[in-house]
C-alpha cells in the first residue's frame, strides 16, 4: 500500500513528461539492469537488509563492527553499515598522507585529469538522466530520509544538472588563471587556483545525494584527494553513487569513503591533518571542529531562516502555498526551511493564516508530505512548543500534536506541521530570544507580526541571530526591499513577491554569509572558494638593463 501511494504521489506531483516511461517497467527489477547497484531498493527490509561498505586506497572493505540502521517508517533493521573503529582509521590516514599538498592535479601537474573529470561528469549526468537510474536513487533517498517522491526526485534532478554544468572543458575552466604586466620587461605575475591536496568532506542526512555529491565533485575538480563521511543513517545513497561514478570512469583511488561515529571521525581528522575540511551540519559540531582543525575548515552550518512579508499584500494564495512549502516540505528538515515568519499587520488582515492552516492540514504520512523527523524526538519538539507557549501573548496557530497511527520508531520524531505565534516585543527580550530562535529541524515555525513603525525591531532581531544562511523578503516594494536587504546578512536571500527560503538549485550560489568560514555549493564561485586557494607565480626572466651594476646595500 505504501509503495502504491508513493507512485500515485509521483504521478500527481511530478510533471508527467518526466515519467511517460513509468508504466513500461517494474522498478523491482532495476538491479538486473543497473551494473553499479548492489541492492534492490524495493526489497530493503529487516529480512533482506543491505550492507554499506567503506572504500579506502581503491578497495571496498567491511568492518568487525556493524551499525544497524532502522527503517524510519517501521523500525525494521533494514541496513547494516560497516563502521570503522578508532584502530581502523590507519588505512585512511595513510591514504590521505600519500596525497601531496599540491594535489592530484593542478595547472602545472597532470592537467589531463581536468579532462578526465569532465568526461566522468558527462557519463554520470547521462546515467542520472536515464529513468531507471533516476528512480533508483529517488526511491533510495525516500527509504532512508522519507520525503515525497517529488522532493526526492528534485534532489536527483539538481545533481544531474550540476554534473551537466561541469562536462567537458568546464572543469578546466574552473582553474582559469590571470596575468598582470610587471614592472619591467620579462616580468609578469600570474594568479592560479591551487588545490589543498588531502581534504575531508562531512555531510548530513537531509540531502543524502545532492550535498555530498556536489561537494565531492567540486573537491575533485580542483585537484584534491577527499575522504567522504556521510551521516550513517543515509550513507547507503552515496555508497551506491560512488559505484556509479566508478562505472563512469572515476579512478577508484581518487576518493576514500568512511563510515564511522563522530568520535572516530574526529580522531581521523586530528591524525590525518587534512589541509581543508568541508563540514555541513550543526553549529555546535562546526564550532568544535573549527578549533580542533585550527581554522582549516569551511562551514555550511545551522540555518534559522527567516521570511519577512512586506506591507504590500498580493497573491495571498500563492504566498500561503510558498510559506507552507518553505516550512513543511521534507518535514521541515532542510537547512533552508522557514523557521520564523515576520508578517506585516496588513497580512494579518488577509486570509493568509487560515490558508496556511488549511495547507498544513493536507499533509499526511501516507504520501510523505509529512514524515519522520530524524534528529528530534516527538517529546523534544512538543516540549519546546510548551516552553514557547509560556511566553506572554504566545499562542498555538495550528498543529502541536503528535502524529497518530504510525510505526515510526521512538528514536525519531513525528508531529503535525506546527506554527506558534509569539509577539515581536516578547521575542526581543533577552530572556526569550535564545529560546524562540532555537532551530527545530522539523515541521515547526515561529510566526510574529509587526507594524510599519516596528520594522527597526524586526531588523534588530535579524542582527541578533547567529545563523545567516537563507532568507526571503516577500514584497515588490523597492524601497522596502532596499531597506531590509541593506540591513541584513543572509548569504542566499530571495527578494520579491515570489521569494522563498528553500530551494538550492544548481544555477545559483547556496551558502551562508557573514562568516569567513562560510562555504558555498553548486556554482563555479562556490567550488573555487571552498576547494582551492590562490597561488601567485611571478615570472621574471629579464633581460637585465644594459650596463647594470651592483647597487649600494639598502
Coordinates of C-alpha atoms in Angstrom, one line a residue:
X1 CA 0.0 0.0 0.0
X2 CA 2.8 2.4 0.9
X3 CA 4.6 1.8 -2.4
X4 CA 1.4 2.2 -4.4
X5 CA 0.7 5.5 -2.6
X6 CA 4.2 6.8 -3.3
X7 CA 3.7 6.1 -7.1
X8 CA 0.3 7.8 -7.0
X9 CA 2.0 10.8 -5.4
X10 CA 4.7 10.7 -8.1
X11 CA 2.1 10.8 -10.9
X12 CA 0.2 13.6 -9.2
X13 CA 3.0 15.9 -8.3
X14 CA 5.8 15.4 -10.8
X15 CA 5.4 16.7 -14.4
X16 CA 4.1 13.8 -16.5
X17 CA 6.6 14.4 -19.3
X18 CA 9.3 13.3 -16.9
X19 CA 7.6 10.0 -16.2
X20 CA 5.9 8.9 -19.5
X21 CA 8.1 5.8 -19.3
X22 CA 6.7 4.8 -15.9
X23 CA 4.3 2.1 -16.8
X24 CA 6.8 0.4 -19.1
X25 CA 8.9 -1.2 -16.4
X26 CA 8.9 -2.7 -12.9
X27 CA 11.2 -0.9 -10.5
X28 CA 11.8 -4.1 -8.5
X29 CA 13.8 -5.5 -11.5
X30 CA 16.2 -2.5 -11.8
X31 CA 19.1 -4.2 -10.1
X32 CA 19.3 -6.6 -13.1
X33 CA 20.0 -3.7 -15.5
X34 CA 22.0 -1.3 -13.2
X35 CA 25.5 -2.7 -13.3
X36 CA 26.7 -0.4 -10.4
X37 CA 23.9 -1.3 -8.0
X38 CA 24.5 -3.8 -5.2
X39 CA 20.9 -3.7 -3.8
X40 CA 17.3 -3.7 -4.8
X41 CA 15.6 -0.6 -3.3
X42 CA 12.1 -2.2 -3.1
X43 CA 13.5 -5.3 -1.3
X44 CA 15.2 -3.5 1.5
X45 CA 13.7 -4.9 4.7
X46 CA 14.5 -6.5 8.0
X47 CA 14.6 -9.9 6.3
X48 CA 16.8 -8.6 3.4
X49 CA 19.0 -5.9 4.8
X50 CA 21.5 -4.1 2.7
X51 CA 25.2 -3.7 3.6
X52 CA 27.2 -0.5 3.3
X53 CA 31.0 -0.8 3.0
X54 CA 34.0 1.5 3.2
X55 CA 36.3 2.5 0.4
X56 CA 40.0 3.1 1.1
X57 CA 43.0 3.1 -1.2
X58 CA 40.9 1.8 -4.1
X59 CA 39.3 -1.2 -2.2
X60 CA 35.9 -1.8 -0.8
X61 CA 36.2 -3.1 2.8
X62 CA 34.0 -4.3 5.6
X63 CA 34.5 -4.0 9.3
X64 CA 34.3 -6.0 12.5
X65 CA 31.7 -3.5 13.7
X66 CA 28.3 -3.2 12.1
X67 CA 25.8 -0.4 12.9
X68 CA 22.2 -1.3 12.3
X69 CA 20.0 1.4 10.7
X70 CA 16.3 1.3 11.5
X71 CA 13.7 2.0 8.8
X72 CA 12.4 5.4 9.6
X73 CA 8.8 4.3 8.8
X74 CA 8.5 1.0 10.6
X75 CA 11.6 0.4 12.7
X76 CA 12.9 -2.6 10.8
X77 CA 16.6 -3.2 10.9
X78 CA 17.0 -2.7 7.1
X79 CA 20.6 -1.5 6.6
X80 CA 23.9 -2.7 8.1
X81 CA 26.7 -0.2 8.0
X82 CA 30.3 -1.4 8.3
X83 CA 31.6 1.3 10.7
X84 CA 35.3 1.9 11.3
X85 CA 36.5 2.0 14.9
X86 CA 39.4 4.1 16.1
X87 CA 42.1 1.4 15.5
X88 CA 40.8 1.0 12.0
X89 CA 41.4 4.6 10.8
X90 CA 45.1 4.0 9.9
X91 CA 44.5 3.0 6.2
X92 CA 42.6 6.2 5.8
X93 CA 45.3 8.3 7.4
X94 CA 47.9 6.6 5.2
X95 CA 45.7 7.2 2.1
X96 CA 45.5 10.9 2.7
X97 CA 49.2 11.2 3.6
X98 CA 50.0 9.9 0.2
X99 CA 48.4 12.9 -1.5
X100 CA 50.9 15.9 -1.5
X101 CA 49.8 19.4 -0.7
X102 CA 49.9 20.3 -4.4
X103 CA 47.1 17.8 -5.0
X104 CA 46.4 15.1 -7.5
X105 CA 46.5 17.7 -10.3
X106 CA 47.0 21.4 -10.7
X107 CA 47.6 23.8 -13.7
X108 CA 51.3 22.6 -13.8
X109 CA 50.7 18.9 -13.0
X110 CA 48.6 16.2 -14.7
X111 CA 46.3 18.6 -16.5
X112 CA 44.8 15.7 -18.4
X113 CA 42.9 15.0 -15.1
X114 CA 40.7 18.1 -15.7
X115 CA 39.6 16.5 -19.0
X116 CA 39.1 13.1 -17.4
X117 CA 36.8 14.5 -14.7
X118 CA 34.9 16.4 -17.4
X119 CA 34.3 13.1 -19.1
X120 CA 33.2 11.5 -15.8
X121 CA 30.7 14.3 -15.4
X122 CA 29.3 13.7 -18.9
X123 CA 28.8 10.0 -18.3
X124 CA 27.4 10.4 -14.7
X125 CA 24.9 13.0 -15.9
X126 CA 23.8 10.7 -18.7
X127 CA 23.3 7.9 -16.3
X128 CA 21.2 10.1 -14.0
X129 CA 19.1 11.1 -17.0
X130 CA 18.0 7.5 -17.5
X131 CA 14.6 6.9 -15.9
X132 CA 15.5 3.7 -14.2
X133 CA 18.7 5.1 -12.7
X134 CA 16.9 8.3 -11.6
X135 CA 14.1 6.3 -10.0
X136 CA 16.6 4.0 -8.2
X137 CA 18.2 7.0 -6.4
X138 CA 14.9 8.7 -5.8
X139 CA 13.4 5.7 -4.1
X140 CA 16.6 5.0 -2.2
X141 CA 16.6 8.6 -0.8
X142 CA 12.9 8.0 0.1
X143 CA 13.8 4.9 2.0
X144 CA 16.4 6.5 4.3
X145 CA 15.2 10.1 4.5
X146 CA 11.4 9.9 3.9
X147 CA 10.1 12.7 1.8
X148 CA 7.7 12.8 -1.2
X149 CA 8.7 11.4 -4.5
X150 CA 8.8 14.9 -6.0
X151 CA 11.1 16.2 -3.3
X152 CA 13.5 13.2 -3.6
X153 CA 13.4 13.3 -7.4
X154 CA 14.2 17.0 -7.2
X155 CA 17.4 16.2 -5.4
X156 CA 18.4 13.7 -8.1
X157 CA 17.5 16.3 -10.8
X158 CA 19.6 19.0 -9.3
X159 CA 22.5 16.6 -9.0
X160 CA 22.2 15.7 -12.7
X161 CA 22.0 19.4 -13.8
X162 CA 25.1 20.1 -11.7
X163 CA 27.0 17.4 -13.5
X164 CA 25.8 18.7 -16.8
X165 CA 27.2 22.1 -15.9
X166 CA 30.7 20.7 -15.5
X167 CA 31.0 18.5 -18.5
X168 CA 33.9 18.6 -21.0
X169 CA 36.1 21.7 -20.7
X170 CA 34.1 23.3 -17.9
X171 CA 36.3 21.5 -15.3
X172 CA 39.5 23.1 -16.5
X173 CA 37.7 26.4 -16.9
X174 CA 37.4 26.3 -13.0
X175 CA 41.2 26.6 -12.9
X176 CA 41.4 29.6 -15.3
X177 CA 44.3 31.9 -14.4
X178 CA 45.1 35.5 -15.0
X179 CA 48.2 37.6 -15.7
X180 CA 49.2 41.1 -14.8
X181 CA 52.1 43.0 -16.5
X182 CA 55.1 43.5 -14.3
X183 CA 57.4 46.5 -13.6
X184 CA 59.9 45.8 -16.4
X185 CA 60.5 43.7 -19.5
X186 CA 60.3 39.9 -18.7
X187 CA 58.3 40.3 -15.5
X188 CA 54.6 39.1 -15.3
X189 CA 52.6 37.9 -12.3
X190 CA 50.1 35.1 -12.8
X191 CA 47.3 34.1 -10.4
X192 CA 46.3 30.4 -10.2
X193 CA 43.7 28.4 -8.4
X194 CA 45.6 25.8 -6.4
X195 CA 44.3 22.6 -4.7
X196 CA 44.7 21.9 -1.0
X197 CA 45.6 18.2 -1.6
X198 CA 44.3 15.9 1.2
X199 CA 40.8 17.1 2.3
X200 CA 37.8 15.7 4.1
X201 CA 34.0 16.2 3.5
X202 CA 31.4 15.6 6.2
X203 CA 27.7 15.9 5.2
X204 CA 24.4 15.4 7.0
X205 CA 21.3 13.2 6.5
X206 CA 18.8 15.5 5.0
X207 CA 20.1 15.6 1.4
X208 CA 21.8 12.2 1.0
X209 CA 22.8 12.7 -2.6
X210 CA 22.9 16.4 -3.5
X211 CA 25.1 17.8 -0.8
X212 CA 27.8 15.1 -0.7
X213 CA 27.9 14.7 -4.5
X214 CA 28.2 18.4 -5.3
X215 CA 30.9 19.0 -2.7
X216 CA 32.8 15.8 -3.6
X217 CA 32.9 16.6 -7.3
X218 CA 33.9 20.2 -6.5
X219 CA 36.8 18.9 -4.4
X220 CA 37.9 16.5 -7.2
X221 CA 37.6 19.1 -10.0
X222 CA 40.1 21.4 -8.2
X223 CA 42.7 18.6 -7.8
X224 CA 42.1 17.4 -4.2
X225 CA 42.0 13.9 -2.7
X226 CA 38.9 13.7 -0.5
X227 CA 37.8 11.3 2.2
X228 CA 34.0 11.4 2.4
X229 CA 31.9 10.9 5.5
X230 CA 28.1 10.9 5.2
X231 CA 25.7 10.5 8.1
X232 CA 25.4 6.8 8.7
X233 CA 21.6 6.9 8.5
X234 CA 21.7 7.7 4.8
X235 CA 25.3 6.8 3.7
X236 CA 24.0 4.0 1.5
X237 CA 22.9 6.6 -1.1
X238 CA 26.4 7.9 -1.6
X239 CA 27.9 4.4 -1.5
X240 CA 25.8 3.5 -4.5
X241 CA 26.6 6.8 -6.2
X242 CA 30.3 6.2 -5.8
X243 CA 29.9 2.8 -7.5
X244 CA 28.1 4.6 -10.4
X245 CA 31.0 7.2 -10.6
X246 CA 33.5 4.3 -10.8
X247 CA 31.5 2.8 -13.7
X248 CA 31.7 6.2 -15.3
X249 CA 35.5 6.3 -15.2
X250 CA 36.4 7.8 -11.9
X251 CA 39.6 6.1 -10.6
X252 CA 38.8 4.1 -7.5
X253 CA 41.8 5.5 -5.7
X254 CA 40.6 9.1 -6.1
X255 CA 38.1 9.1 -3.2
X256 CA 38.0 7.3 0.2
X257 CA 34.6 6.7 1.8
X258 CA 34.4 6.1 5.5
X259 CA 31.6 5.1 7.9
X260 CA 32.3 6.0 11.5
X261 CA 30.8 7.6 14.6
X262 CA 31.6 11.1 15.5
X263 CA 34.4 10.3 18.0
X264 CA 36.2 8.1 15.5
X265 CA 35.9 10.6 12.7
X266 CA 37.3 13.3 15.0
X267 CA 40.3 11.2 15.7
X268 CA 40.8 10.6 11.9
X269 CA 40.8 14.4 11.4
X270 CA 43.3 15.0 14.1
X271 CA 45.7 12.3 13.0
X272 CA 45.4 12.7 9.2
X273 CA 45.6 16.5 9.5
X274 CA 43.8 17.3 6.2
X275 CA 44.6 20.6 4.6
X276 CA 40.9 21.5 4.4
X277 CA 37.6 20.1 5.7
X278 CA 34.1 20.9 4.5
X279 CA 31.5 20.4 7.2
X280 CA 27.8 20.7 6.7
X281 CA 25.8 20.2 9.9
X282 CA 25.1 21.5 13.3
X283 CA 26.7 24.7 14.6
X284 CA 27.8 23.0 17.8
X285 CA 29.9 20.4 15.9
X286 CA 31.1 23.1 13.5
X287 CA 32.5 25.3 16.2
X288 CA 34.3 22.3 17.8
X289 CA 35.8 21.3 14.5
X290 CA 36.9 24.9 13.8
X291 CA 39.0 24.8 17.0
X292 CA 40.3 21.2 16.5
X293 CA 41.4 21.9 12.9
X294 CA 42.9 25.3 13.7
X295 CA 40.6 27.1 11.3
X296 CA 41.3 24.9 8.3
X297 CA 37.6 24.4 7.6
X298 CA 34.6 25.7 5.6
X299 CA 31.2 25.5 7.1
X300 CA 27.6 25.4 6.0
X301 CA 26.1 25.0 9.4
X302 CA 22.7 25.6 11.0
X303 CA 20.1 27.8 9.4
X304 CA 17.4 29.6 11.5
X305 CA 16.0 31.1 8.3
X306 CA 13.5 34.0 8.3
X307 CA 10.9 35.3 5.9
X308 CA 9.6 38.9 6.0
X309 CA 6.2 39.7 4.4
X310 CA 6.2 43.4 3.4
X311 CA 3.3 45.8 3.6
X312 CA 2.1 45.2 0.1
X313 CA -0.4 42.3 0.2
X314 CA -0.8 40.5 -3.1
X315 CA -1.4 37.0 -4.4
X316 CA -2.3 35.6 -0.9
X317 CA -3.0 32.1 -2.2
X318 CA 0.5 31.9 -3.7
X319 CA 2.3 33.3 -0.7
X320 CA 0.5 31.0 1.6
X321 CA 1.5 28.0 -0.5
X322 CA 5.1 29.1 -0.6
X323 CA 5.1 29.5 3.2
X324 CA 3.7 26.0 3.6
X325 CA 6.4 24.6 1.3
X326 CA 9.2 26.5 2.9
X327 CA 8.2 25.4 6.4
X328 CA 7.0 21.9 6.0
X329 CA 8.3 20.2 2.8
X330 CA 10.6 17.4 3.8
X331 CA 9.0 17.7 7.2
X332 CA 11.0 20.9 7.7
X333 CA 14.3 19.1 7.5
X334 CA 16.0 21.5 5.2
X335 CA 18.8 23.8 6.4
X336 CA 16.9 26.4 4.4
X337 CA 13.5 25.7 5.9
X338 CA 11.4 28.7 7.1
X339 CA 11.9 28.9 10.8
X340 CA 10.4 32.4 11.5
X341 CA 7.8 34.4 9.6
X342 CA 7.6 38.1 10.2
X343 CA 4.2 39.2 9.0
X344 CA 3.2 42.8 8.4
X345 CA -0.1 43.6 10.0
X346 CA -1.7 44.0 6.6
X347 CA -1.2 40.3 6.0
X348 CA -2.8 39.5 9.4
X349 CA -6.0 41.1 8.0
X350 CA -5.9 38.8 5.0
X351 CA -6.7 35.1 4.8
X352 CA -3.0 34.1 5.0
X353 CA -3.0 32.3 8.3
X354 CA -6.2 30.5 7.6
X355 CA -4.8 29.3 4.3
X356 CA -1.6 28.2 5.9
X357 CA -3.6 26.2 8.4
X358 CA -5.6 24.5 5.6
X359 CA -2.5 23.7 3.6
X360 CA -0.7 22.2 6.6
X361 CA -3.8 20.1 7.4
X362 CA -3.4 18.5 3.9
X363 CA -0.1 17.0 4.8
X364 CA -0.2 13.3 5.8
X365 CA 2.2 10.4 6.4
X366 CA 0.6 8.2 3.7
X367 CA 2.2 10.3 0.9
X368 CA 5.1 11.5 3.0
X369 CA 4.1 15.2 2.8
X370 CA 4.9 14.9 6.5
X371 CA 7.0 12.2 7.9
X372 CA 9.7 11.1 10.4
X373 CA 12.0 13.8 12.0
X374 CA 15.4 12.1 12.2
X375 CA 17.2 14.4 14.7
X376 CA 14.4 15.4 17.2
X377 CA 12.1 13.1 19.1
X378 CA 8.4 13.9 19.3
X379 CA 8.7 14.7 23.0
X380 CA 11.6 17.1 22.4
X381 CA 9.6 19.1 19.8
X382 CA 6.4 19.2 21.9
X383 CA 8.4 20.2 25.0
X384 CA 9.9 23.1 23.0
X385 CA 6.4 24.2 22.0
X386 CA 5.3 24.0 25.6
X387 CA 8.1 26.4 26.6
X388 CA 7.2 28.8 23.8
X389 CA 3.5 28.9 24.9
X390 CA 4.6 30.0 28.3
X391 CA 5.7 33.3 26.8
X392 CA 3.0 36.1 27.4
X393 CA 0.9 36.6 24.4
X394 CA 2.0 33.5 22.5
X395 CA -0.5 31.0 21.1
X396 CA -0.7 27.9 19.0
X397 CA -1.8 28.7 15.5
X398 CA -2.1 25.1 14.3
X399 CA -0.6 21.6 14.8
X400 CA 1.1 21.0 18.1
X401 CA 0.2 17.3 18.2
X402 CA 1.9 14.0 17.6
X403 CA 1.1 12.1 14.5
X404 CA -1.1 9.1 15.1
X405 CA -1.5 5.5 13.8
X406 CA 2.1 5.0 12.6
X407 CA 5.1 2.7 13.3
X408 CA 7.8 5.4 13.3
X409 CA 10.5 4.4 15.8
X410 CA 10.6 6.3 19.1
X411 CA 14.1 7.5 18.4
X412 CA 12.6 9.7 15.7
X413 CA 10.0 12.4 15.9
X414 CA 6.5 12.6 14.4
X415 CA 4.4 15.7 14.8
X416 CA 1.8 17.5 12.7
X417 CA 3.0 20.7 11.0
X418 CA 3.1 23.3 13.7
X419 CA 3.1 27.1 14.0
X420 CA 3.4 29.1 17.2
X421 CA 2.7 32.8 17.3
X422 CA 5.0 34.9 19.6
X423 CA 4.6 38.7 20.0
X424 CA 7.6 40.6 18.5
X425 CA 8.3 42.6 21.7
X426 CA 8.5 39.3 23.6
X427 CA 10.8 37.7 21.0
X428 CA 13.3 40.6 21.5
X429 CA 13.5 40.1 25.3
X430 CA 16.9 38.7 26.4
X431 CA 15.1 36.1 28.4
X432 CA 13.2 34.8 25.4
X433 CA 15.4 35.4 22.3
X434 CA 17.6 32.3 22.6
X435 CA 14.5 30.0 23.1
X436 CA 12.5 31.5 20.3
X437 CA 15.4 31.4 17.8
X438 CA 16.4 27.8 18.6
X439 CA 16.4 25.8 15.4
X440 CA 14.0 22.8 15.5
X441 CA 14.9 20.7 12.5
X442 CA 11.3 19.5 11.9
X443 CA 7.9 20.8 10.8
X444 CA 7.9 23.7 13.2
X445 CA 7.9 27.5 12.8
X446 CA 7.5 30.7 14.7
X447 CA 5.1 33.4 13.4
X448 CA 5.0 37.0 14.6
X449 CA 3.5 40.3 13.4
X450 CA 4.9 43.9 13.0
X451 CA 3.6 47.3 12.2
X452 CA 5.2 49.9 9.9
X453 CA 7.0 51.6 12.8
X454 CA 8.3 48.3 14.1
X455 CA 10.4 47.4 11.1
X456 CA 13.6 48.5 13.1
X457 CA 12.6 45.9 15.7
X458 CA 12.5 43.2 13.0
X459 CA 15.8 44.3 11.7
X460 CA 17.2 44.2 15.2
X461 CA 16.0 40.6 15.6
X462 CA 17.8 39.7 12.3
X463 CA 21.0 41.3 13.6
X464 CA 21.0 39.3 16.8
X465 CA 20.6 35.9 15.1
X466 CA 23.7 33.8 14.7
X467 CA 22.9 31.7 11.6
X468 CA 22.8 33.6 8.2
X469 CA 22.0 31.0 5.6
X470 CA 18.8 31.7 3.7
X471 CA 16.1 34.4 3.9
X472 CA 13.1 35.7 2.0
X473 CA 11.7 39.3 1.7
X474 CA 8.3 39.0 0.1
X475 CA 7.5 42.3 -1.4
X476 CA 7.5 44.2 -4.7
X477 CA 8.0 47.5 -2.8
X478 CA 11.5 48.5 -4.0
X479 CA 12.2 50.9 -1.1
X480 CA 11.1 48.2 1.4
X481 CA 13.4 45.6 -0.2
X482 CA 16.3 48.1 -0.3
X483 CA 15.8 48.8 3.5
X484 CA 15.7 45.1 4.5
X485 CA 18.4 43.8 2.2
X486 CA 20.7 46.6 3.1
X487 CA 20.4 45.8 6.8
X488 CA 20.6 42.0 6.7
X489 CA 23.3 39.4 6.0
X490 CA 21.9 36.0 4.9
X491 CA 24.0 34.5 2.1
X492 CA 21.2 33.2 0.0
X493 CA 18.3 35.8 0.1
X494 CA 15.3 35.7 -2.2
X495 CA 13.5 39.0 -2.8
X496 CA 10.2 39.9 -4.4
X497 CA 6.7 38.7 -4.4
X498 CA 7.7 35.1 -5.3
X499 CA 10.6 35.0 -2.7
X500 CA 11.1 31.7 -0.8
X501 CA 13.6 30.5 1.8
X502 CA 14.1 26.9 0.4
X503 CA 15.5 25.8 -2.9
X504 CA 19.1 25.1 -3.6
X505 CA 19.3 24.6 -7.4
X506 CA 22.5 24.2 -9.3
X507 CA 22.2 27.6 -11.0
X508 CA 22.9 29.9 -8.1
X509 CA 25.1 30.2 -5.0
X510 CA 23.8 28.5 -1.9
X511 CA 25.6 29.2 1.4
X512 CA 25.8 31.5 4.4
X513 CA 27.3 34.9 4.6
X514 CA 28.8 37.0 7.4
X515 CA 31.4 34.3 8.4
X516 CA 34.8 33.9 6.9
X517 CA 34.4 30.1 7.4
X518 CA 31.3 30.1 5.3
X519 CA 31.1 27.6 2.4
X520 CA 29.1 27.7 -0.8
X521 CA 27.8 24.9 -3.0
X522 CA 26.9 24.4 -6.6
X523 CA 28.4 27.2 -8.7
X524 CA 31.9 27.8 -10.1
X525 CA 32.4 30.6 -7.5
X526 CA 31.5 28.2 -4.7
X527 CA 33.8 25.5 -5.9
X528 CA 36.7 27.8 -6.3
X529 CA 36.1 29.4 -2.9
X530 CA 35.8 26.1 -1.0
X531 CA 38.1 23.8 -2.8
X532 CA 41.0 25.9 -3.9
X533 CA 43.3 28.7 -2.8
X534 CA 45.1 31.4 -4.6
X535 CA 48.7 30.9 -5.7
X536 CA 50.6 33.8 -7.4
X537 CA 53.6 33.0 -9.6
X538 CA 55.8 35.9 -10.7
X539 CA 57.8 35.3 -13.8
X540 CA 60.9 37.5 -14.1
X541 CA 63.1 36.4 -17.0
X542 CA 65.0 39.6 -17.7
X543 CA 66.8 40.8 -19.6
X544 CA 68.9 42.9 -17.2
X545 CA 69.3 46.6 -18.1
X546 CA 72.4 47.3 -20.2
X547 CA 75.4 48.2 -18.1
X548 CA 73.7 47.0 -14.9
X549 CA 75.9 47.4 -11.8
X550 CA 75.6 46.2 -8.3
X551 CA 73.8 48.9 -6.3
X552 CA 74.6 50.1 -2.8
X553 CA 73.2 48.0 0.0
X554 CA 69.8 49.1 1.4

